[in-house]
PDB file of C-alpha atoms in Angstrom:
ATOM      1  CA  MET G   1      -3.096 186.203  28.379  1.00  0.00           C
ATOM      2  CA  ALA G   2      -2.068 183.461  30.796  1.00  0.00           C
ATOM      3  CA  LYS G   3       1.192 185.262  31.736  1.00  0.00           C
ATOM      4  CA  ILE G   4      -0.686 188.319  32.638  1.00  0.00           C
ATOM      5  CA  ILE G   5      -3.482 186.429  34.630  1.00  0.00           C
ATOM      6  CA  ARG G   6      -0.479 185.150  36.751  1.00  0.00           C
ATOM      7  CA  LEU G   7       1.448 188.510  37.179  1.00  0.00           C
ATOM      8  CA  ALA G   8      -2.066 189.771  38.576  1.00  0.00           C
ATOM      9  CA  ILE G   9      -2.432 187.084  40.823  1.00  0.00           C
ATOM     10  CA  LEU G  10       1.605 187.489  42.101  1.00  0.00           C
ATOM     11  CA  ALA G  11       0.413 191.505  42.477  1.00  0.00           C
ATOM     12  CA  VAL G  12      -2.046 190.951  44.742  1.00  0.00           C
ATOM     13  CA  ALA G  13      -0.594 188.219  47.043  1.00  0.00           C
ATOM     14  CA  LEU G  14       2.521 190.694  47.500  1.00  0.00           C
ATOM     15  CA  PHE G  15       0.030 193.478  48.355  1.00  0.00           C
ATOM     16  CA  ALA G  16      -1.872 191.527  50.767  1.00  0.00           C
ATOM     17  CA  PHE G  17       1.357 189.942  52.080  1.00  0.00           C
ATOM     18  CA  LEU G  18       2.627 193.255  52.114  1.00  0.00           C
ATOM     19  CA  GLN G  19      -0.052 194.713  54.419  1.00  0.00           C
ATOM     20  CA  THR G  20      -0.240 192.201  56.472  1.00  0.00           C
ATOM     21  CA  THR G  21       3.661 191.407  57.657  1.00  0.00           C
ATOM     22  CA  VAL G  22       4.716 195.215  57.009  1.00  0.00           C
ATOM     23  CA  ALA G  23       3.010 197.125  59.539  1.00  0.00           C
ATOM     24  CA  VAL G  24       3.798 200.844  60.387  1.00  0.00           C
ATOM     25  CA  THR G  25       3.627 201.003  64.368  1.00  0.00           C
ATOM     26  CA  THR G  26       2.385 204.307  66.093  1.00  0.00           C
ATOM     27  CA  HIS G  27       4.112 205.030  69.274  1.00  0.00           C
ATOM     28  CA  VAL G  28       2.063 207.200  71.728  1.00  0.00           C
ATOM     29  CA  VAL G  29       4.760 209.071  73.770  1.00  0.00           C
ATOM     30  CA  GLY G  30       4.042 208.012  77.617  1.00  0.00           C
ATOM     31  CA  ASP G  31       1.103 206.042  77.131  1.00  0.00           C
ATOM     32  CA  SER G  32      -1.854 207.411  78.765  1.00  0.00           C
ATOM     33  CA  THR G  33       0.469 210.172  80.253  1.00  0.00           C
ATOM     34  CA  GLY G  34       0.808 212.011  77.198  1.00  0.00           C
ATOM     35  CA  TRP G  35       3.356 214.789  76.237  1.00  0.00           C
ATOM     36  CA  THR G  36       3.644 216.699  79.357  1.00  0.00           C
ATOM     37  CA  VAL G  37       6.163 217.912  82.752  1.00  0.00           C
ATOM     38  CA  PRO G  38       6.113 213.641  84.056  1.00  0.00           C
ATOM     39  CA  PRO G  39       3.799 213.832  87.090  1.00  0.00           C
ATOM     40  CA  ASN G  40       5.449 212.706  90.911  1.00  0.00           C
ATOM     41  CA  ASN G  41       8.785 214.810  90.003  1.00  0.00           C
ATOM     42  CA  ASP G  42       9.297 211.330  88.042  1.00  0.00           C
ATOM     43  CA  LEU G  43      12.441 212.707  85.940  1.00  0.00           C
ATOM     44  CA  PRO G  44      13.415 209.805  83.746  1.00  0.00           C
ATOM     45  CA  PHE G  45       9.829 208.496  82.917  1.00  0.00           C
ATOM     46  CA  TYR G  46      10.357 208.795  79.305  1.00  0.00           C
ATOM     47  CA  ALA G  47      13.904 207.338  78.911  1.00  0.00           C
ATOM     48  CA  VAL G  48      11.826 203.971  80.940  1.00  0.00           C
ATOM     49  CA  TRP G  49       9.134 204.179  78.538  1.00  0.00           C
ATOM     50  CA  ALA G  50      11.352 204.361  75.754  1.00  0.00           C
ATOM     51  CA  ALA G  51      13.096 201.808  77.133  1.00  0.00           C
ATOM     52  CA  LYS G  52      10.147 199.396  76.714  1.00  0.00           C
ATOM     53  CA  GLN G  53       9.655 200.050  73.077  1.00  0.00           C
ATOM     54  CA  ALA G  54      11.077 198.979  69.559  1.00  0.00           C
ATOM     55  CA  PHE G  55      11.584 202.044  67.827  1.00  0.00           C
ATOM     56  CA  ILE G  56      11.780 200.530  63.737  1.00  0.00           C
ATOM     57  CA  LEU G  57      12.165 202.805  60.110  1.00  0.00           C
ATOM     58  CA  GLY G  58       9.053 203.771  58.723  1.00  0.00           C
ATOM     59  CA  ASP G  59       7.329 204.101  63.029  1.00  0.00           C
ATOM     60  CA  ILE G  60       5.572 207.411  63.668  1.00  0.00           C
ATOM     61  CA  LEU G  61       6.041 208.724  67.024  1.00  0.00           C
ATOM     62  CA  LEU G  62       2.509 210.703  68.658  1.00  0.00           C
ATOM     63  CA  PHE G  63       2.966 213.506  70.987  1.00  0.00           C
ATOM     64  CA  ASN G  64      -0.381 214.236  73.014  1.00  0.00           C
ATOM     65  CA  PHE G  65      -0.229 217.177  74.203  1.00  0.00           C
ATOM     66  CA  THR G  66      -2.736 220.587  74.487  1.00  0.00           C
ATOM     67  CA  THR G  67      -1.840 222.846  72.072  1.00  0.00           C
ATOM     68  CA  GLY G  68      -0.854 226.362  73.725  1.00  0.00           C
ATOM     69  CA  GLN G  69       0.278 224.021  76.848  1.00  0.00           C
ATOM     70  CA  GLU G  70       3.184 222.067  75.264  1.00  0.00           C
ATOM     71  CA  ASP G  71       5.277 221.934  72.277  1.00  0.00           C
ATOM     72  CA  VAL G  72       7.713 219.160  71.063  1.00  0.00           C
ATOM     73  CA  ALA G  73      11.340 220.095  69.243  1.00  0.00           C
ATOM     74  CA  ARG G  74      13.314 217.965  67.638  1.00  0.00           C
ATOM     75  CA  VAL G  75      17.045 218.554  68.726  1.00  0.00           C
ATOM     76  CA  THR G  76      20.362 217.660  68.870  1.00  0.00           C
ATOM     77  CA  LYS G  77      21.765 215.587  71.379  1.00  0.00           C
ATOM     78  CA  GLU G  78      24.081 218.163  72.565  1.00  0.00           C
ATOM     79  CA  ALA G  79      21.087 220.261  72.455  1.00  0.00           C
ATOM     80  CA  PHE G  80      19.201 217.868  74.189  1.00  0.00           C
ATOM     81  CA  LEU G  81      21.722 216.891  77.276  1.00  0.00           C
ATOM     82  CA  ILE G  82      21.878 220.881  78.107  1.00  0.00           C
ATOM     83  CA  CYS G  83      17.924 221.282  77.054  1.00  0.00           C
ATOM     84  CA  ASN G  84      18.457 224.482  75.023  1.00  0.00           C
ATOM     85  CA  SER G  85      16.195 224.573  71.977  1.00  0.00           C
ATOM     86  CA  THR G  86      17.717 227.709  70.638  1.00  0.00           C
ATOM     87  CA  ASN G  87      17.614 226.174  67.367  1.00  0.00           C
ATOM     88  CA  PRO G  88      15.741 222.662  66.750  1.00  0.00           C
ATOM     89  CA  ILE G  89      15.718 220.749  64.182  1.00  0.00           C
ATOM     90  CA  SER G  90      12.149 220.866  64.471  1.00  0.00           C
ATOM     91  CA  LEU G  91       9.405 222.768  65.852  1.00  0.00           C
ATOM     92  CA  ILE G  92       5.600 221.702  66.410  1.00  0.00           C
ATOM     93  CA  THR G  93       3.501 223.108  68.551  1.00  0.00           C
ATOM     94  CA  THR G  94       0.078 222.032  67.618  1.00  0.00           C
ATOM     95  CA  GLY G  95      -1.345 218.810  69.240  1.00  0.00           C
ATOM     96  CA  PRO G  96      -1.439 216.364  69.154  1.00  0.00           C
ATOM     97  CA  ALA G  97       1.621 215.849  66.913  1.00  0.00           C
ATOM     98  CA  THR G  98       2.727 213.324  64.888  1.00  0.00           C
ATOM     99  CA  TYR G  99       6.544 213.255  63.734  1.00  0.00           C
ATOM    100  CA  SER G 100       7.646 209.587  61.343  1.00  0.00           C
ATOM    101  CA  LEU G 101      10.681 208.185  61.915  1.00  0.00           C
ATOM    102  CA  ASN G 102      11.870 208.258  57.966  1.00  0.00           C
ATOM    103  CA  SER G 103      15.868 207.510  58.817  1.00  0.00           C
ATOM    104  CA  THR G 104      18.017 205.221  61.110  1.00  0.00           C
ATOM    105  CA  GLY G 105      19.903 206.568  64.298  1.00  0.00           C
ATOM    106  CA  GLU G 106      19.711 209.113  67.366  1.00  0.00           C
ATOM    107  CA  TYR G 107      16.412 211.279  67.449  1.00  0.00           C
ATOM    108  CA  TYR G 108      15.977 213.934  70.509  1.00  0.00           C
ATOM    109  CA  PHE G 109      13.149 215.554  71.813  1.00  0.00           C
ATOM    110  CA  ILE G 110      12.406 218.239  73.946  1.00  0.00           C
ATOM    111  CA  GLY G 111       9.176 220.372  75.538  1.00  0.00           C
ATOM    112  CA  THR G 112      10.262 223.896  74.782  1.00  0.00           C
ATOM    113  CA  LEU G 113       8.277 226.126  77.332  1.00  0.00           C
ATOM    114  CA  ASN G 114       8.636 227.044  80.593  1.00  0.00           C
ATOM    115  CA  ASN G 115      10.982 225.192  82.427  1.00  0.00           C
ATOM    116  CA  ASN G 116       9.504 221.545  81.055  1.00  0.00           C
ATOM    117  CA  CYS G 117      12.924 220.167  80.052  1.00  0.00           C
ATOM    118  CA  ALA G 118      14.503 220.322  82.603  1.00  0.00           C
ATOM    119  CA  GLN G 119      11.752 218.983  84.745  1.00  0.00           C
ATOM    120  CA  GLY G 120      11.843 215.743  82.351  1.00  0.00           C
ATOM    121  CA  GLN G 121       9.850 216.480  79.536  1.00  0.00           C
ATOM    122  CA  ARG G 122      12.702 215.098  77.213  1.00  0.00           C
ATOM    123  CA  LEU G 123      13.256 211.937  75.194  1.00  0.00           C
ATOM    124  CA  ALA G 124      15.742 210.323  73.272  1.00  0.00           C
ATOM    125  CA  ILE G 125      15.308 207.163  71.030  1.00  0.00           C
ATOM    126  CA  ASN G 126      17.122 205.138  68.679  1.00  0.00           C
ATOM    127  CA  VAL G 127      15.985 203.843  65.335  1.00  0.00           C
ATOM    128  CA  THR G 128      17.008 200.925  63.660  1.00  0.00           C
ATOM    129  CA  THR G 129      15.865 199.385  60.708  1.00  0.00           C
ATOM    130  CA  SER G 130      14.474 196.050  61.423  1.00  0.00           C
ATOM    131  CA  PRO G 131      13.340 194.490  64.952  1.00  0.00           C
ATOM    132  CA  GLY G 132      14.857 191.132  64.298  1.00  0.00           C
ATOM    133  CA  PRO G 133      17.222 189.085  65.585  1.00  0.00           C
ATOM    134  CA  THR G 134      20.132 191.045  66.880  1.00  0.00           C
ATOM    135  CA  ALA G 135      23.713 190.123  69.056  1.00  0.00           C
ATOM    136  CA  SER G 136      23.444 190.505  72.603  1.00  0.00           C
ATOM    137  CA  PRO G 137      25.658 192.682  74.380  1.00  0.00           C
ATOM    138  CA  VAL G 138      28.053 191.062  76.124  1.00  0.00           C
ATOM    139  CA  PRO G 139      27.048 191.382  80.182  1.00  0.00           C
ATOM    140  CA  ARG G 140      29.928 193.548  81.534  1.00  0.00           C
ATOM    141  CA  THR G 141      31.449 191.747  84.551  1.00  0.00           C
ATOM    142  CA  MET G 142      34.221 193.198  85.878  1.00  0.00           C
ATOM    143  CA  PRO G 143      33.463 196.366  88.443  1.00  0.00           C
ATOM    144  CA  GLU G 144      34.225 199.954  87.412  1.00  0.00           C
ATOM    145  CA  ASN G 145      34.544 203.401  89.054  1.00  0.00           C
ATOM    146  CA  TYR G 146      32.495 206.095  87.994  1.00  0.00           C
ATOM    147  CA  THR G 147      33.134 209.582  89.312  1.00  0.00           C
ATOM    148  CA  VAL G 148      29.982 211.363  89.506  1.00  0.00           C
ATOM    149  CA  GLY G 149      29.734 214.509  87.381  1.00  0.00           C
ATOM    150  CA  GLY G 150      32.743 213.503  85.976  1.00  0.00           C
ATOM    151  CA  ASN G 151      35.269 216.688  85.910  1.00  0.00           C
ATOM    152  CA  MET G 152      32.345 218.328  87.425  1.00  0.00           C
ATOM    153  CA  GLY G 153      32.253 216.580  90.547  1.00  0.00           C
ATOM    154  CA  TRP G 154      29.853 216.450  93.371  1.00  0.00           C
ATOM    155  CA  ILE G 155      28.576 220.307  93.553  1.00  0.00           C
ATOM    156  CA  VAL G 156      25.154 222.121  93.160  1.00  0.00           C
ATOM    157  CA  PRO G 157      25.189 221.965  89.608  1.00  0.00           C
ATOM    158  CA  PRO G 158      24.785 225.134  87.350  1.00  0.00           C
ATOM    159  CA  LEU G 159      22.044 223.523  85.145  1.00  0.00           C
ATOM    160  CA  GLY G 160      20.012 221.979  88.342  1.00  0.00           C
ATOM    161  CA  GLU G 161      19.014 218.381  88.731  1.00  0.00           C
ATOM    162  CA  ILE G 162      19.040 218.124  84.705  1.00  0.00           C
ATOM    163  CA  ALA G 163      22.931 217.763  85.451  1.00  0.00           C
ATOM    164  CA  TYR G 164      23.429 214.729  87.167  1.00  0.00           C
ATOM    165  CA  ILE G 165      20.654 213.011  85.104  1.00  0.00           C
ATOM    166  CA  THR G 166      22.700 213.865  82.283  1.00  0.00           C
ATOM    167  CA  TRP G 167      25.109 212.123  83.777  1.00  0.00           C
ATOM    168  CA  ALA G 168      23.815 208.909  84.436  1.00  0.00           C
ATOM    169  CA  TYR G 169      21.813 208.772  81.196  1.00  0.00           C
ATOM    170  CA  ASN G 170      22.840 205.264  79.321  1.00  0.00           C
ATOM    171  CA  LYS G 171      25.167 204.381  82.579  1.00  0.00           C
ATOM    172  CA  THR G 172      25.229 200.852  83.311  1.00  0.00           C
ATOM    173  CA  PHE G 173      25.794 200.365  87.097  1.00  0.00           C
ATOM    174  CA  ILE G 174      26.539 196.485  88.181  1.00  0.00           C
ATOM    175  CA  VAL G 175      26.895 195.499  91.192  1.00  0.00           C
ATOM    176  CA  GLY G 176      30.263 195.925  92.452  1.00  0.00           C
ATOM    177  CA  ASP G 177      30.950 198.709  90.665  1.00  0.00           C
ATOM    178  CA  THR G 178      32.157 202.001  93.094  1.00  0.00           C
ATOM    179  CA  LEU G 179      30.441 205.661  92.437  1.00  0.00           C
ATOM    180  CA  VAL G 180      33.218 208.642  93.716  1.00  0.00           C
ATOM    181  CA  PHE G 181      31.854 211.362  95.210  1.00  0.00           C
ATOM    182  CA  ASN G 182      34.507 214.316  94.746  1.00  0.00           C
ATOM    183  CA  PHE G 183      33.487 217.478  97.142  1.00  0.00           C
ATOM    184  CA  LEU G 184      34.695 219.672  99.119  1.00  0.00           C
ATOM    185  CA  ASN G 185      35.151 218.561 102.549  1.00  0.00           C
ATOM    186  CA  GLY G 186      33.302 220.937 105.164  1.00  0.00           C
ATOM    187  CA  SER G 187      31.364 222.611 102.651  1.00  0.00           C
ATOM    188  CA  ASP G 188      29.703 219.033 100.913  1.00  0.00           C
ATOM    189  CA  ASP G 189      28.613 215.711 102.344  1.00  0.00           C
ATOM    190  CA  VAL G 190      26.725 213.021 100.562  1.00  0.00           C
ATOM    191  CA  ALA G 191      23.799 210.945 101.984  1.00  0.00           C
ATOM    192  CA  SER G 192      22.307 207.969 100.895  1.00  0.00           C
ATOM    193  CA  VAL G 193      18.795 208.175 101.443  1.00  0.00           C
ATOM    194  CA  THR G 194      15.567 206.847 100.950  1.00  0.00           C
ATOM    195  CA  LYS G 195      13.165 207.207  97.221  1.00  0.00           C
ATOM    196  CA  GLU G 196      10.892 209.502  99.926  1.00  0.00           C
ATOM    197  CA  ALA G 197      13.356 211.414 101.097  1.00  0.00           C
ATOM    198  CA  TYR G 198      14.884 212.146  97.527  1.00  0.00           C
ATOM    199  CA  ASN G 199      11.834 213.165  95.927  1.00  0.00           C
ATOM    200  CA  SER G 200      11.445 215.724  99.044  1.00  0.00           C
ATOM    201  CA  CYS G 201      14.625 217.029  99.623  1.00  0.00           C
ATOM    202  CA  ASN G 202      14.131 215.651 103.235  1.00  0.00           C
ATOM    203  CA  PHE G 203      16.705 213.583 104.926  1.00  0.00           C
ATOM    204  CA  SER G 204      16.627 214.172 108.407  1.00  0.00           C
ATOM    205  CA  THR G 205      17.018 210.409 108.685  1.00  0.00           C
ATOM    206  CA  SER G 206      19.716 209.229 106.162  1.00  0.00           C
ATOM    207  CA  LEU G 207      21.048 205.126 105.196  1.00  0.00           C
ATOM    208  CA  ALA G 208      24.380 206.191 105.357  1.00  0.00           C
ATOM    209  CA  LEU G 209      26.378 209.907 104.965  1.00  0.00           C
ATOM    210  CA  TYR G 210      29.693 210.725 104.176  1.00  0.00           C
ATOM    211  CA  ASN G 211      31.516 213.890 104.920  1.00  0.00           C
ATOM    212  CA  ASN G 212      35.169 213.115 103.337  1.00  0.00           C
ATOM    213  CA  SER G 213      35.950 213.640 100.112  1.00  0.00           C
ATOM    214  CA  PRO G 214      36.996 211.531  98.166  1.00  0.00           C
ATOM    215  CA  ALA G 215      33.751 209.303  99.037  1.00  0.00           C
ATOM    216  CA  TYR G 216      34.011 205.938  97.563  1.00  0.00           C
ATOM    217  CA  ILE G 217      30.330 204.221  97.687  1.00  0.00           C
ATOM    218  CA  THR G 218      30.480 200.392  96.942  1.00  0.00           C
ATOM    219  CA  LEU G 219      26.897 199.271  95.215  1.00  0.00           C
ATOM    220  CA  THR G 220      26.330 196.176  96.864  1.00  0.00           C
ATOM    221  CA  ALA G 221      23.073 194.933  95.470  1.00  0.00           C
ATOM    222  CA  THR G 222      20.485 195.516  92.155  1.00  0.00           C
ATOM    223  CA  GLY G 223      17.276 198.079  92.471  1.00  0.00           C
ATOM    224  CA  GLU G 224      17.385 201.594  93.006  1.00  0.00           C
ATOM    225  CA  TYR G 225      19.945 204.059  94.704  1.00  0.00           C
ATOM    226  CA  PHE G 226      19.744 207.525  95.848  1.00  0.00           C
ATOM    227  CA  PHE G 227      21.961 210.191  96.595  1.00  0.00           C
ATOM    228  CA  THR G 228      21.809 213.876  97.750  1.00  0.00           C
ATOM    229  CA  SER G 229      23.404 216.458  99.851  1.00  0.00           C
ATOM    230  CA  THR G 230      22.361 217.306 102.890  1.00  0.00           C
ATOM    231  CA  TYR G 231      23.906 221.108 103.042  1.00  0.00           C
ATOM    232  CA  GLN G 232      21.069 223.469 103.148  1.00  0.00           C
ATOM    233  CA  TYR G 233      18.933 224.438  99.376  1.00  0.00           C
ATOM    234  CA  HIS G 234      21.960 221.907  98.017  1.00  0.00           C
ATOM    235  CA  CYS G 235      19.247 219.078  96.970  1.00  0.00           C
ATOM    236  CA  ALA G 236      16.348 221.549  96.214  1.00  0.00           C
ATOM    237  CA  LEU G 237      19.112 223.261  93.925  1.00  0.00           C
ATOM    238  CA  GLY G 238      19.517 219.895  92.134  1.00  0.00           C
ATOM    239  CA  GLN G 239      21.996 218.090  93.846  1.00  0.00           C
ATOM    240  CA  LYS G 240      20.913 214.853  93.856  1.00  0.00           C
ATOM    241  CA  LEU G 241      21.543 211.528  92.335  1.00  0.00           C
ATOM    242  CA  ALA G 242      19.307 208.545  90.865  1.00  0.00           C
ATOM    243  CA  ILE G 243      20.489 205.031  89.619  1.00  0.00           C
ATOM    244  CA  ASN G 244      19.212 201.969  88.882  1.00  0.00           C
ATOM    245  CA  VAL G 245      22.035 198.661  89.635  1.00  0.00           C
ATOM    246  CA  THR G 246      21.247 195.140  87.789  1.00  0.00           C
ATOM    247  CA  GLY G 247      23.420 192.188  88.113  1.00  0.00           C
ATOM    248  CA  SER G 248      24.449 192.668  84.766  1.00  0.00           C
ATOM    249  CA  GLY G 249      25.222 194.626  81.782  1.00  0.00           C
ATOM    250  CA  THR G 250      21.343 195.925  81.227  1.00  0.00           C
ATOM    251  CA  ALA G 251      19.826 198.640  82.768  1.00  0.00           C
ATOM    252  CA  TYR G 252      16.677 201.003  83.041  1.00  0.00           C
ATOM    253  CA  PRO G 253      16.852 204.086  85.062  1.00  0.00           C
ATOM    254  CA  PRO G 254      14.804 204.061  87.907  1.00  0.00           C
ATOM    255  CA  SER G 255      11.511 205.145  87.745  1.00  0.00           C
ATOM    256  CA  SER G 256       8.278 206.248  89.617  1.00  0.00           C
ATOM    257  CA  SER G 257       6.678 202.723  89.390  1.00  0.00           C
ATOM    258  CA  ALA G 258      10.096 200.324  90.434  1.00  0.00           C
ATOM    259  CA  HIS G 259      10.462 199.997  94.163  1.00  0.00           C
ATOM    260  CA  SER G 260      13.050 197.994  95.952  1.00  0.00           C
ATOM    261  CA  PRO G 261      11.836 195.900  98.891  1.00  0.00           C
ATOM    262  CA  SER G 262      13.184 198.556 101.788  1.00  0.00           C
ATOM    263  CA  GLY G 263      12.608 201.818  99.067  1.00  0.00           C
ATOM    264  CA  SER G 264      16.081 202.147  98.655  1.00  0.00           C
ATOM    265  CA  HIS G 265      19.774 200.584  99.549  1.00  0.00           C
ATOM    266  CA  GLY G 266      22.021 201.678 101.817  1.00  0.00           C
ATOM    267  CA  PRO G 267      25.246 201.146 100.148  1.00  0.00           C
ATOM    268  CA  THR G 268      29.089 200.639 101.772  1.00  0.00           C
ATOM    269  CA  ALA G 269      31.910 202.950 101.658  1.00  0.00           C
ATOM    270  CA  SER G 270      34.852 201.394 100.265  1.00  0.00           C
ATOM    271  CA  PRO G 271      38.677 202.642  99.251  1.00  0.00           C
ATOM    272  CA  PRO G 272      39.534 203.035  95.762  1.00  0.00           C
ATOM    273  CA  SER G 273      39.851 199.555  93.819  1.00  0.00           C
ATOM    274  CA  GLY G 274      40.700 198.823  89.934  1.00  0.00           C
ATOM    275  CA  SER G 275       2.865 202.679  71.704  1.00  0.00           C
ATOM    276  CA  THR G 276       0.460 201.562  71.368  1.00  0.00           C
ATOM    277  CA  SER G 277       0.180 197.922  70.199  1.00  0.00           C
ATOM    278  CA  ALA G 278       2.820 196.123  68.665  1.00  0.00           C
ATOM    279  CA  ALA G 279       2.739 195.589  65.056  1.00  0.00           C
ATOM    280  CA  PRO G 280       2.298 192.389  63.327  1.00  0.00           C
ATOM    281  CA  SER G 281       5.157 190.615  62.516  1.00  0.00           C
ATOM    282  CA  ARG G 282       7.908 192.459  60.687  1.00  0.00           C
ATOM    283  CA  ILE G 283      10.376 191.114  58.112  1.00  0.00           C
ATOM    284  CA  SER G 284      13.305 192.006  56.980  1.00  0.00           C
ATOM    285  CA  GLY G 285      14.260 192.295  53.288  1.00  0.00           C
ATOM    286  CA  GLY G 286      16.002 189.836  52.960  1.00  0.00           C
ATOM    287  CA  TYR G 287      13.076 187.292  53.846  1.00  0.00           C
ATOM    288  CA  LEU G 288      10.811 189.406  51.560  1.00  0.00           C
ATOM    289  CA  PHE G 289      13.301 188.687  48.990  1.00  0.00           C
ATOM    290  CA  GLY G 290      13.457 184.980  49.825  1.00  0.00           C
ATOM    291  CA  ILE G 291       9.343 185.224  49.221  1.00  0.00           C
ATOM    292  CA  LEU G 292       9.252 186.838  46.192  1.00  0.00           C
ATOM    293  CA  THR G 293      12.481 184.844  44.863  1.00  0.00           C
ATOM    294  CA  ILE G 294      10.078 181.532  45.361  1.00  0.00           C
ATOM    295  CA  ALA G 295       6.380 183.425  44.272  1.00  0.00           C
ATOM    296  CA  MET G 296       8.785 183.925  41.041  1.00  0.00           C
ATOM    297  CA  VAL G 297       9.492 180.345  40.423  1.00  0.00           C
ATOM    298  CA  VAL G 298       5.768 179.574  41.132  1.00  0.00           C
ATOM    299  CA  PHE G 299       4.668 181.043  38.361  1.00  0.00           C
ATOM    300  CA  TYR G 300       7.107 180.729  35.868  1.00  0.00           C
TER     301      TYR G 300
END
């Protein structure tokens, strides 16, 4: 009888322990903005939001949207990059919508209505098993060259502005890196502009203008950089690039709330060279196993 009572006490204690230490976090996607086309043409809005979160196995995403005006689809990485909603993994059309993160790895979500995905209604996250200590990435200290657009180069992109957002997505730019713009001389150029000029495609005054290809632009300071083509309609059709430069190997994309003192930087040309509230403290399986072991010793 005494043994049964001890086991009952152990069960109650462990239940209370789990309730207070292992909690599911509900992440409200976009916080008060909800799930919509980001305001003010802030295309990296959801990337910035996700960078501030820790997504753990068992957590829940809450997408707040109006039924009939928005939807949310889980898609593959390939579909995410080109805003292809043809064969989604899942599609939820009734808001608000919840999505349980029941496996680790990468998740990709887009809005399928109208041109919402290309206008920034898309979210990429990575789900892990525990928020516990992880090995810190080794900061990159050696400058690198980045060919803007990869093989596509610096042109009016077929998919619109999403092409250069996709190219810059998850890249880390540090002071000393060089951007290489490949374009056809006489048919294009690249201008370093302010954030306001980038958003409005009004580049009557540029911080710097490069007419000869390839154009090598060295990132000389931390902060946000904005580039466009000054040829007619090119910027409006998506030939524009926004990046964020850090002093280390960890970076967030530019956001509407982050401003450098001068609005943006004027880089220099150079020759080629080499949720809501956080959950109560979560614990790892190993730590829980240790607690269970201690409890068993005490009660037996």
